[in-house]
């Protein structure tokens, strides 16, 4: 199923539409700063599994069932109420990924629009969210990671051999720390996550992944 907050659409005339939404809680961007929330996230496997069902599976089903990529899976666009999560803000949902993501590191293996590319972008966005919750990373650090891996920004930052190499176009000190922390988180999760966030994957590798492949990645990052 696809879990969303929308109940109905009201139309007053040809140009004005209003969405009626149910209250699905408070955004993770706010909740993760509340006392006890990150502790619960880190120590309650059922809470993490509910995130996987409500957010991860819902976003993958959005691709599979209606051919839409959410494209805005961020802390601010995920609500939580008690032990329930919900994706919000479907305004940027499209049949393809954003134009500034086409040359991103996580999508280099894909030559054209496909459900696999949409699912890869979806699971990568979720990975950045889980990294933020697992590590308590600050907003600037999360932004550094998102821009490097999920946008074309890395083309401006990256040198031919390594993002850790110094030079006129290399990442700044804060960005290097952010990326190093993210690398450490990836390694802590095992090899399957590394197939998503890899600088060495061949552009011809694995271009026909099934939904089950992405579900396995989701399970691994939430384990």
JSON list of C-alpha atoms in Angstrom, two decimals:
[
{"chain": "A", "resi": 1, "resn": "UNK", "atom": "CA", "xyz": [0.00, 0.00, 0.00]},
{"chain": "A", "resi": 2, "resn": "UNK", "atom": "CA", "xyz": [0.92, 3.68, -0.31]},
{"chain": "A", "resi": 3, "resn": "UNK", "atom": "CA", "xyz": [0.54, 5.55, 2.95]},
{"chain": "A", "resi": 4, "resn": "UNK", "atom": "CA", "xyz": [-0.16, 9.27, 2.57]},
{"chain": "A", "resi": 5, "resn": "UNK", "atom": "CA", "xyz": [-1.90, 12.04, 4.57]},
{"chain": "A", "resi": 6, "resn": "UNK", "atom": "CA", "xyz": [-4.46, 13.05, 1.95]},
{"chain": "A", "resi": 7, "resn": "UNK", "atom": "CA", "xyz": [-8.19, 12.52, 2.47]},
{"chain": "A", "resi": 8, "resn": "UNK", "atom": "CA", "xyz": [-9.85, 14.42, -0.38]},
{"chain": "A", "resi": 9, "resn": "UNK", "atom": "CA", "xyz": [-9.49, 17.21, -2.94]},
{"chain": "A", "resi": 10, "resn": "UNK", "atom": "CA", "xyz": [-11.94, 20.10, -2.96]},
{"chain": "A", "resi": 11, "resn": "UNK", "atom": "CA", "xyz": [-12.36, 22.28, -6.04]},
{"chain": "A", "resi": 12, "resn": "UNK", "atom": "CA", "xyz": [-13.88, 25.75, -5.74]},
{"chain": "A", "resi": 13, "resn": "UNK", "atom": "CA", "xyz": [-13.42, 26.63, -9.40]},
{"chain": "A", "resi": 14, "resn": "UNK", "atom": "CA", "xyz": [-11.27, 25.73, -12.37]},
{"chain": "A", "resi": 15, "resn": "UNK", "atom": "CA", "xyz": [-8.04, 27.08, -10.88]},
{"chain": "A", "resi": 16, "resn": "UNK", "atom": "CA", "xyz": [-8.31, 26.56, -7.12]},
{"chain": "A", "resi": 17, "resn": "UNK", "atom": "CA", "xyz": [-7.89, 23.17, -5.51]},
{"chain": "A", "resi": 18, "resn": "UNK", "atom": "CA", "xyz": [-7.64, 22.40, -1.81]},
{"chain": "A", "resi": 19, "resn": "UNK", "atom": "CA", "xyz": [-6.22, 19.23, -0.29]},
{"chain": "A", "resi": 20, "resn": "UNK", "atom": "CA", "xyz": [-7.83, 17.92, 2.86]},
{"chain": "A", "resi": 21, "resn": "UNK", "atom": "CA", "xyz": [-5.24, 16.15, 4.99]},
{"chain": "A", "resi": 22, "resn": "UNK", "atom": "CA", "xyz": [-5.41, 14.20, 8.21]},
{"chain": "A", "resi": 23, "resn": "UNK", "atom": "CA", "xyz": [-3.07, 15.01, 11.06]},
{"chain": "A", "resi": 24, "resn": "UNK", "atom": "CA", "xyz": [-0.20, 12.56, 10.78]},
{"chain": "A", "resi": 25, "resn": "UNK", "atom": "CA", "xyz": [2.00, 14.09, 13.46]},
{"chain": "A", "resi": 26, "resn": "UNK", "atom": "CA", "xyz": [5.15, 16.18, 13.67]},
{"chain": "A", "resi": 27, "resn": "UNK", "atom": "CA", "xyz": [8.03, 16.16, 11.20]},
{"chain": "A", "resi": 28, "resn": "UNK", "atom": "CA", "xyz": [11.18, 14.22, 11.97]},
{"chain": "A", "resi": 29, "resn": "UNK", "atom": "CA", "xyz": [13.16, 17.44, 11.54]},
{"chain": "A", "resi": 30, "resn": "UNK", "atom": "CA", "xyz": [11.45, 18.65, 14.71]},
{"chain": "A", "resi": 31, "resn": "UNK", "atom": "CA", "xyz": [11.00, 15.35, 16.56]},
{"chain": "A", "resi": 32, "resn": "UNK", "atom": "CA", "xyz": [14.61, 14.24, 16.40]},
{"chain": "A", "resi": 33, "resn": "UNK", "atom": "CA", "xyz": [15.55, 17.21, 18.59]},
{"chain": "A", "resi": 34, "resn": "UNK", "atom": "CA", "xyz": [13.07, 16.12, 21.28]},
{"chain": "A", "resi": 35, "resn": "UNK", "atom": "CA", "xyz": [14.38, 14.38, 24.40]},
{"chain": "A", "resi": 36, "resn": "UNK", "atom": "CA", "xyz": [14.32, 10.63, 24.07]},
{"chain": "A", "resi": 37, "resn": "UNK", "atom": "CA", "xyz": [13.37, 10.39, 20.40]},
{"chain": "A", "resi": 38, "resn": "UNK", "atom": "CA", "xyz": [16.77, 9.38, 18.99]},
{"chain": "A", "resi": 39, "resn": "UNK", "atom": "CA", "xyz": [17.24, 7.00, 21.91]},
{"chain": "A", "resi": 40, "resn": "UNK", "atom": "CA", "xyz": [13.97, 5.29, 21.02]},
{"chain": "A", "resi": 41, "resn": "UNK", "atom": "CA", "xyz": [14.97, 5.20, 17.36]},
{"chain": "A", "resi": 42, "resn": "UNK", "atom": "CA", "xyz": [18.28, 3.52, 18.14]},
{"chain": "A", "resi": 43, "resn": "UNK", "atom": "CA", "xyz": [17.03, 1.00, 20.70]},
{"chain": "A", "resi": 44, "resn": "UNK", "atom": "CA", "xyz": [13.56, -0.08, 19.53]},
{"chain": "A", "resi": 45, "resn": "UNK", "atom": "CA", "xyz": [13.72, -2.40, 16.48]},
{"chain": "A", "resi": 46, "resn": "UNK", "atom": "CA", "xyz": [9.93, -2.35, 16.10]},
{"chain": "A", "resi": 47, "resn": "UNK", "atom": "CA", "xyz": [10.01, 1.45, 15.78]},
{"chain": "A", "resi": 48, "resn": "UNK", "atom": "CA", "xyz": [12.56, 1.21, 12.99]},
{"chain": "A", "resi": 49, "resn": "UNK", "atom": "CA", "xyz": [10.60, -1.55, 11.26]},
{"chain": "A", "resi": 50, "resn": "UNK", "atom": "CA", "xyz": [7.50, 0.66, 11.34]},
{"chain": "A", "resi": 51, "resn": "UNK", "atom": "CA", "xyz": [9.52, 3.37, 9.60]},
{"chain": "A", "resi": 52, "resn": "UNK", "atom": "CA", "xyz": [10.49, 0.79, 6.98]},
{"chain": "A", "resi": 53, "resn": "UNK", "atom": "CA", "xyz": [6.85, -0.13, 6.38]},
{"chain": "A", "resi": 54, "resn": "UNK", "atom": "CA", "xyz": [5.30, 3.34, 6.56]},
{"chain": "A", "resi": 55, "resn": "UNK", "atom": "CA", "xyz": [7.98, 5.27, 4.69]},
{"chain": "A", "resi": 56, "resn": "UNK", "atom": "CA", "xyz": [10.27, 2.85, 2.85]},
{"chain": "A", "resi": 57, "resn": "UNK", "atom": "CA", "xyz": [7.72, 0.41, 1.48]},
{"chain": "A", "resi": 58, "resn": "UNK", "atom": "CA", "xyz": [5.22, 3.17, 0.81]},
{"chain": "A", "resi": 59, "resn": "UNK", "atom": "CA", "xyz": [7.75, 5.09, -1.29]},
{"chain": "A", "resi": 60, "resn": "UNK", "atom": "CA", "xyz": [8.79, 1.97, -3.21]},
{"chain": "A", "resi": 61, "resn": "UNK", "atom": "CA", "xyz": [5.13, 1.08, -3.79]},
{"chain": "A", "resi": 62, "resn": "UNK", "atom": "CA", "xyz": [4.57, 4.60, -5.12]},
{"chain": "A", "resi": 63, "resn": "UNK", "atom": "CA", "xyz": [7.09, 3.80, -7.85]},
{"chain": "A", "resi": 64, "resn": "UNK", "atom": "CA", "xyz": [5.83, 0.29, -8.55]},
{"chain": "A", "resi": 65, "resn": "UNK", "atom": "CA", "xyz": [2.08, 0.92, -8.41]},
{"chain": "A", "resi": 66, "resn": "UNK", "atom": "CA", "xyz": [1.62, 4.39, -9.94]},
{"chain": "A", "resi": 67, "resn": "UNK", "atom": "CA", "xyz": [5.01, 5.10, -11.55]},
{"chain": "A", "resi": 68, "resn": "UNK", "atom": "CA", "xyz": [5.80, 8.11, -9.37]},
{"chain": "A", "resi": 69, "resn": "UNK", "atom": "CA", "xyz": [9.05, 8.94, -7.59]},
{"chain": "A", "resi": 70, "resn": "UNK", "atom": "CA", "xyz": [8.45, 10.98, -4.42]},
{"chain": "A", "resi": 71, "resn": "UNK", "atom": "CA", "xyz": [11.71, 12.95, -4.92]},
{"chain": "A", "resi": 72, "resn": "UNK", "atom": "CA", "xyz": [11.51, 14.83, -1.59]},
{"chain": "A", "resi": 73, "resn": "UNK", "atom": "CA", "xyz": [12.14, 12.20, 1.08]},
{"chain": "A", "resi": 74, "resn": "UNK", "atom": "CA", "xyz": [13.71, 14.31, 3.80]},
{"chain": "A", "resi": 75, "resn": "UNK", "atom": "CA", "xyz": [13.43, 14.65, 7.56]},
{"chain": "A", "resi": 76, "resn": "UNK", "atom": "CA", "xyz": [11.08, 17.61, 7.13]},
{"chain": "A", "resi": 77, "resn": "UNK", "atom": "CA", "xyz": [8.75, 15.61, 4.86]},
{"chain": "A", "resi": 78, "resn": "UNK", "atom": "CA", "xyz": [8.26, 12.62, 7.16]},
{"chain": "A", "resi": 79, "resn": "UNK", "atom": "CA", "xyz": [5.81, 12.90, 10.05]},
{"chain": "A", "resi": 80, "resn": "UNK", "atom": "CA", "xyz": [5.71, 10.75, 13.16]},
{"chain": "A", "resi": 81, "resn": "UNK", "atom": "CA", "xyz": [2.88, 10.28, 15.64]},
{"chain": "A", "resi": 82, "resn": "UNK", "atom": "CA", "xyz": [3.33, 7.81, 18.50]},
{"chain": "A", "resi": 83, "resn": "UNK", "atom": "CA", "xyz": [4.77, 4.78, 16.68]},
{"chain": "A", "resi": 84, "resn": "UNK", "atom": "CA", "xyz": [3.47, 5.63, 13.23]},
{"chain": "A", "resi": 85, "resn": "UNK", "atom": "CA", "xyz": [5.25, 7.40, 10.36]},
{"chain": "A", "resi": 86, "resn": "UNK", "atom": "CA", "xyz": [3.90, 9.01, 7.20]},
{"chain": "A", "resi": 87, "resn": "UNK", "atom": "CA", "xyz": [5.44, 10.57, 4.09]},
{"chain": "A", "resi": 88, "resn": "UNK", "atom": "CA", "xyz": [4.21, 14.08, 3.39]},
{"chain": "A", "resi": 89, "resn": "UNK", "atom": "CA", "xyz": [4.59, 16.66, 0.62]},
{"chain": "A", "resi": 90, "resn": "UNK", "atom": "CA", "xyz": [3.96, 14.78, -2.63]},
{"chain": "A", "resi": 91, "resn": "UNK", "atom": "CA", "xyz": [4.18, 18.04, -4.61]},
{"chain": "A", "resi": 92, "resn": "UNK", "atom": "CA", "xyz": [7.38, 16.98, -6.41]},
{"chain": "A", "resi": 93, "resn": "UNK", "atom": "CA", "xyz": [6.29, 13.43, -7.20]},
{"chain": "A", "resi": 94, "resn": "UNK", "atom": "CA", "xyz": [7.01, 12.74, -10.86]},
{"chain": "A", "resi": 95, "resn": "UNK", "atom": "CA", "xyz": [7.50, 9.75, -13.20]},
{"chain": "A", "resi": 96, "resn": "UNK", "atom": "CA", "xyz": [11.25, 10.49, -13.05]},
{"chain": "A", "resi": 97, "resn": "UNK", "atom": "CA", "xyz": [13.92, 11.80, -10.69]},
{"chain": "A", "resi": 98, "resn": "UNK", "atom": "CA", "xyz": [14.76, 15.53, -10.45]},
{"chain": "A", "resi": 99, "resn": "UNK", "atom": "CA", "xyz": [16.84, 16.93, -13.30]},
{"chain": "A", "resi": 100, "resn": "UNK", "atom": "CA", "xyz": [19.69, 17.84, -10.93]},
{"chain": "A", "resi": 101, "resn": "UNK", "atom": "CA", "xyz": [19.95, 14.19, -9.88]},
{"chain": "A", "resi": 102, "resn": "UNK", "atom": "CA", "xyz": [20.48, 12.67, -13.32]},
{"chain": "A", "resi": 103, "resn": "UNK", "atom": "CA", "xyz": [24.29, 12.82, -13.03]},
{"chain": "A", "resi": 104, "resn": "UNK", "atom": "CA", "xyz": [24.40, 12.03, -9.32]},
{"chain": "A", "resi": 105, "resn": "UNK", "atom": "CA", "xyz": [26.71, 9.33, -8.02]},
{"chain": "A", "resi": 106, "resn": "UNK", "atom": "CA", "xyz": [23.90, 7.00, -6.99]},
{"chain": "A", "resi": 107, "resn": "UNK", "atom": "CA", "xyz": [22.34, 7.07, -10.48]},
{"chain": "A", "resi": 108, "resn": "UNK", "atom": "CA", "xyz": [25.40, 6.73, -12.71]},
{"chain": "A", "resi": 109, "resn": "UNK", "atom": "CA", "xyz": [24.50, 3.16, -13.65]},
{"chain": "A", "resi": 110, "resn": "UNK", "atom": "CA", "xyz": [21.24, 4.21, -15.32]},
{"chain": "A", "resi": 111, "resn": "UNK", "atom": "CA", "xyz": [21.11, 5.52, -18.87]},
{"chain": "A", "resi": 112, "resn": "UNK", "atom": "CA", "xyz": [17.41, 6.39, -19.04]},
{"chain": "A", "resi": 113, "resn": "UNK", "atom": "CA", "xyz": [14.26, 6.76, -16.97]},
{"chain": "A", "resi": 114, "resn": "UNK", "atom": "CA", "xyz": [13.06, 3.53, -15.39]},
{"chain": "A", "resi": 115, "resn": "UNK", "atom": "CA", "xyz": [11.37, 2.19, -12.28]},
{"chain": "A", "resi": 116, "resn": "UNK", "atom": "CA", "xyz": [14.77, 0.89, -11.17]},
{"chain": "A", "resi": 117, "resn": "UNK", "atom": "CA", "xyz": [16.28, 4.38, -11.35]},
{"chain": "A", "resi": 118, "resn": "UNK", "atom": "CA", "xyz": [13.34, 5.78, -9.39]},
{"chain": "A", "resi": 119, "resn": "UNK", "atom": "CA", "xyz": [13.66, 3.09, -6.74]},
{"chain": "A", "resi": 120, "resn": "UNK", "atom": "CA", "xyz": [17.41, 3.65, -6.45]},
{"chain": "A", "resi": 121, "resn": "UNK", "atom": "CA", "xyz": [16.89, 7.39, -5.94]},
{"chain": "A", "resi": 122, "resn": "UNK", "atom": "CA", "xyz": [14.13, 6.62, -3.43]},
{"chain": "A", "resi": 123, "resn": "UNK", "atom": "CA", "xyz": [16.24, 4.21, -1.39]},
{"chain": "A", "resi": 124, "resn": "UNK", "atom": "CA", "xyz": [19.21, 6.58, -1.45]},
{"chain": "A", "resi": 125, "resn": "UNK", "atom": "CA", "xyz": [17.09, 9.42, -0.06]},
{"chain": "A", "resi": 126, "resn": "UNK", "atom": "CA", "xyz": [15.85, 7.11, 2.69]},
{"chain": "A", "resi": 127, "resn": "UNK", "atom": "CA", "xyz": [19.46, 6.15, 3.42]},
{"chain": "A", "resi": 128, "resn": "UNK", "atom": "CA", "xyz": [20.39, 9.79, 4.09]},
{"chain": "A", "resi": 129, "resn": "UNK", "atom": "CA", "xyz": [17.41, 10.12, 6.45]},
{"chain": "A", "resi": 130, "resn": "UNK", "atom": "CA", "xyz": [18.36, 6.96, 8.35]},
{"chain": "A", "resi": 131, "resn": "UNK", "atom": "CA", "xyz": [21.97, 8.17, 8.57]},
{"chain": "A", "resi": 132, "resn": "UNK", "atom": "CA", "xyz": [20.74, 11.40, 10.15]},
{"chain": "A", "resi": 133, "resn": "UNK", "atom": "CA", "xyz": [18.66, 9.51, 12.71]},
{"chain": "A", "resi": 134, "resn": "UNK", "atom": "CA", "xyz": [21.30, 6.88, 13.48]},
{"chain": "A", "resi": 135, "resn": "UNK", "atom": "CA", "xyz": [24.12, 9.36, 14.00]},
{"chain": "A", "resi": 136, "resn": "UNK", "atom": "CA", "xyz": [22.35, 12.54, 15.09]},
{"chain": "A", "resi": 137, "resn": "UNK", "atom": "CA", "xyz": [24.08, 14.40, 12.25]},
{"chain": "A", "resi": 138, "resn": "UNK", "atom": "CA", "xyz": [23.47, 18.14, 12.12]},
{"chain": "A", "resi": 139, "resn": "UNK", "atom": "CA", "xyz": [21.45, 19.71, 9.30]},
{"chain": "A", "resi": 140, "resn": "UNK", "atom": "CA", "xyz": [24.57, 21.02, 7.51]},
{"chain": "A", "resi": 141, "resn": "UNK", "atom": "CA", "xyz": [26.15, 17.56, 7.58]},
{"chain": "A", "resi": 142, "resn": "UNK", "atom": "CA", "xyz": [23.01, 15.93, 6.19]},
{"chain": "A", "resi": 143, "resn": "UNK", "atom": "CA", "xyz": [22.90, 18.55, 3.44]},
{"chain": "A", "resi": 144, "resn": "UNK", "atom": "CA", "xyz": [26.55, 17.90, 2.55]},
{"chain": "A", "resi": 145, "resn": "UNK", "atom": "CA", "xyz": [25.86, 14.18, 2.19]},
{"chain": "A", "resi": 146, "resn": "UNK", "atom": "CA", "xyz": [22.66, 14.70, 0.18]},
{"chain": "A", "resi": 147, "resn": "UNK", "atom": "CA", "xyz": [24.28, 17.15, -2.23]},
{"chain": "A", "resi": 148, "resn": "UNK", "atom": "CA", "xyz": [27.36, 15.00, -2.78]},
{"chain": "A", "resi": 149, "resn": "UNK", "atom": "CA", "xyz": [25.57, 11.71, -3.45]},
{"chain": "A", "resi": 150, "resn": "UNK", "atom": "CA", "xyz": [22.13, 12.67, -4.75]},
{"chain": "A", "resi": 151, "resn": "UNK", "atom": "CA", "xyz": [22.73, 15.77, -6.86]},
{"chain": "A", "resi": 152, "resn": "UNK", "atom": "CA", "xyz": [25.16, 16.92, -9.53]},
{"chain": "A", "resi": 153, "resn": "UNK", "atom": "CA", "xyz": [26.93, 19.05, -6.93]},
{"chain": "A", "resi": 154, "resn": "UNK", "atom": "CA", "xyz": [29.60, 16.37, -6.62]},
{"chain": "A", "resi": 155, "resn": "UNK", "atom": "CA", "xyz": [30.74, 17.21, -10.16]},
{"chain": "A", "resi": 156, "resn": "UNK", "atom": "CA", "xyz": [31.92, 20.58, -8.81]},
{"chain": "A", "resi": 157, "resn": "UNK", "atom": "CA", "xyz": [33.46, 19.16, -5.65]},
{"chain": "A", "resi": 158, "resn": "UNK", "atom": "CA", "xyz": [34.97, 15.95, -6.85]},
{"chain": "A", "resi": 159, "resn": "UNK", "atom": "CA", "xyz": [38.53, 15.43, -8.09]},
{"chain": "A", "resi": 160, "resn": "UNK", "atom": "CA", "xyz": [39.37, 12.57, -10.47]},
{"chain": "A", "resi": 161, "resn": "UNK", "atom": "CA", "xyz": [40.65, 10.16, -7.82]},
{"chain": "A", "resi": 162, "resn": "UNK", "atom": "CA", "xyz": [39.17, 10.83, -4.42]},
{"chain": "A", "resi": 163, "resn": "UNK", "atom": "CA", "xyz": [36.80, 13.17, -2.60]},
{"chain": "A", "resi": 164, "resn": "UNK", "atom": "CA", "xyz": [39.34, 13.20, 0.25]},
{"chain": "A", "resi": 165, "resn": "UNK", "atom": "CA", "xyz": [42.13, 14.56, -1.93]},
{"chain": "A", "resi": 166, "resn": "UNK", "atom": "CA", "xyz": [42.91, 18.25, -1.43]},
{"chain": "A", "resi": 167, "resn": "UNK", "atom": "CA", "xyz": [42.89, 20.73, -4.26]},
{"chain": "A", "resi": 168, "resn": "UNK", "atom": "CA", "xyz": [41.18, 23.88, -5.53]},
{"chain": "A", "resi": 169, "resn": "UNK", "atom": "CA", "xyz": [37.87, 22.07, -6.19]},
{"chain": "A", "resi": 170, "resn": "UNK", "atom": "CA", "xyz": [37.98, 19.59, -3.32]},
{"chain": "A", "resi": 171, "resn": "UNK", "atom": "CA", "xyz": [35.34, 19.60, -0.57]},
{"chain": "A", "resi": 172, "resn": "UNK", "atom": "CA", "xyz": [35.83, 21.99, 2.32]},
{"chain": "A", "resi": 173, "resn": "UNK", "atom": "CA", "xyz": [36.95, 20.67, 5.70]},
{"chain": "A", "resi": 174, "resn": "UNK", "atom": "CA", "xyz": [33.39, 20.43, 7.02]},
{"chain": "A", "resi": 175, "resn": "UNK", "atom": "CA", "xyz": [32.24, 18.66, 3.89]},
{"chain": "A", "resi": 176, "resn": "UNK", "atom": "CA", "xyz": [35.11, 16.19, 4.12]},
{"chain": "A", "resi": 177, "resn": "UNK", "atom": "CA", "xyz": [34.15, 15.42, 7.71]},
{"chain": "A", "resi": 178, "resn": "UNK", "atom": "CA", "xyz": [30.52, 14.99, 6.73]},
{"chain": "A", "resi": 179, "resn": "UNK", "atom": "CA", "xyz": [31.40, 12.59, 3.92]},
{"chain": "A", "resi": 180, "resn": "UNK", "atom": "CA", "xyz": [33.83, 10.67, 6.13]},
{"chain": "A", "resi": 181, "resn": "UNK", "atom": "CA", "xyz": [31.13, 10.24, 8.79]},
{"chain": "A", "resi": 182, "resn": "UNK", "atom": "CA", "xyz": [28.73, 9.01, 6.14]},
{"chain": "A", "resi": 183, "resn": "UNK", "atom": "CA", "xyz": [31.34, 6.56, 4.81]},
{"chain": "A", "resi": 184, "resn": "UNK", "atom": "CA", "xyz": [31.77, 5.19, 8.34]},
{"chain": "A", "resi": 185, "resn": "UNK", "atom": "CA", "xyz": [28.01, 4.75, 8.68]},
{"chain": "A", "resi": 186, "resn": "UNK", "atom": "CA", "xyz": [27.86, 2.90, 5.34]},
{"chain": "A", "resi": 187, "resn": "UNK", "atom": "CA", "xyz": [30.63, 0.53, 6.42]},
{"chain": "A", "resi": 188, "resn": "UNK", "atom": "CA", "xyz": [28.82, -0.16, 9.70]},
{"chain": "A", "resi": 189, "resn": "UNK", "atom": "CA", "xyz": [25.78, -1.33, 7.74]},
{"chain": "A", "resi": 190, "resn": "UNK", "atom": "CA", "xyz": [27.51, -3.91, 5.57]},
{"chain": "A", "resi": 191, "resn": "UNK", "atom": "CA", "xyz": [28.18, -4.41, 1.90]},
{"chain": "A", "resi": 192, "resn": "UNK", "atom": "CA", "xyz": [24.65, -4.14, 0.52]},
{"chain": "A", "resi": 193, "resn": "UNK", "atom": "CA", "xyz": [24.38, -0.43, 1.39]},
{"chain": "A", "resi": 194, "resn": "UNK", "atom": "CA", "xyz": [27.72, 0.07, -0.32]},
{"chain": "A", "resi": 195, "resn": "UNK", "atom": "CA", "xyz": [26.20, -0.96, -3.64]},
{"chain": "A", "resi": 196, "resn": "UNK", "atom": "CA", "xyz": [24.07, 2.19, -3.47]},
{"chain": "A", "resi": 197, "resn": "UNK", "atom": "CA", "xyz": [26.67, 4.63, -2.19]},
{"chain": "A", "resi": 198, "resn": "UNK", "atom": "CA", "xyz": [29.73, 3.64, -4.21]},
{"chain": "A", "resi": 199, "resn": "UNK", "atom": "CA", "xyz": [32.10, 5.74, -6.28]},
{"chain": "A", "resi": 200, "resn": "UNK", "atom": "CA", "xyz": [33.53, 2.74, -8.10]},
{"chain": "A", "resi": 201, "resn": "UNK", "atom": "CA", "xyz": [30.41, 0.97, -9.40]},
{"chain": "A", "resi": 202, "resn": "UNK", "atom": "CA", "xyz": [30.43, 0.48, -13.13]},
{"chain": "A", "resi": 203, "resn": "UNK", "atom": "CA", "xyz": [27.80, 2.43, -15.07]},
{"chain": "A", "resi": 204, "resn": "UNK", "atom": "CA", "xyz": [26.89, -0.86, -16.74]},
{"chain": "A", "resi": 205, "resn": "UNK", "atom": "CA", "xyz": [26.43, -2.74, -13.46]},
{"chain": "A", "resi": 206, "resn": "UNK", "atom": "CA", "xyz": [23.05, -3.94, -12.21]},
{"chain": "A", "resi": 207, "resn": "UNK", "atom": "CA", "xyz": [20.61, -1.95, -14.30]},
{"chain": "A", "resi": 208, "resn": "UNK", "atom": "CA", "xyz": [17.66, -4.34, -13.88]},
{"chain": "A", "resi": 209, "resn": "UNK", "atom": "CA", "xyz": [17.24, -4.62, -10.12]},
{"chain": "A", "resi": 210, "resn": "UNK", "atom": "CA", "xyz": [13.93, -5.92, -8.85]},
{"chain": "A", "resi": 211, "resn": "UNK", "atom": "CA", "xyz": [11.90, -4.30, -6.10]},
{"chain": "A", "resi": 212, "resn": "UNK", "atom": "CA", "xyz": [13.05, -7.14, -3.85]},
{"chain": "A", "resi": 213, "resn": "UNK", "atom": "CA", "xyz": [16.64, -5.91, -4.18]},
{"chain": "A", "resi": 214, "resn": "UNK", "atom": "CA", "xyz": [15.69, -2.49, -2.84]},
{"chain": "A", "resi": 215, "resn": "UNK", "atom": "CA", "xyz": [13.63, -4.02, -0.04]},
{"chain": "A", "resi": 216, "resn": "UNK", "atom": "CA", "xyz": [16.72, -5.96, 1.03]},
{"chain": "A", "resi": 217, "resn": "UNK", "atom": "CA", "xyz": [18.71, -2.71, 1.10]},
{"chain": "A", "resi": 218, "resn": "UNK", "atom": "CA", "xyz": [15.98, -1.06, 3.17]},
{"chain": "A", "resi": 219, "resn": "UNK", "atom": "CA", "xyz": [16.02, -3.94, 5.65]},
{"chain": "A", "resi": 220, "resn": "UNK", "atom": "CA", "xyz": [19.82, -3.79, 5.91]},
{"chain": "A", "resi": 221, "resn": "UNK", "atom": "CA", "xyz": [19.95, -0.06, 6.66]},
{"chain": "A", "resi": 222, "resn": "UNK", "atom": "CA", "xyz": [17.29, -0.42, 9.36]},
{"chain": "A", "resi": 223, "resn": "UNK", "atom": "CA", "xyz": [18.76, -3.53, 11.00]}
]
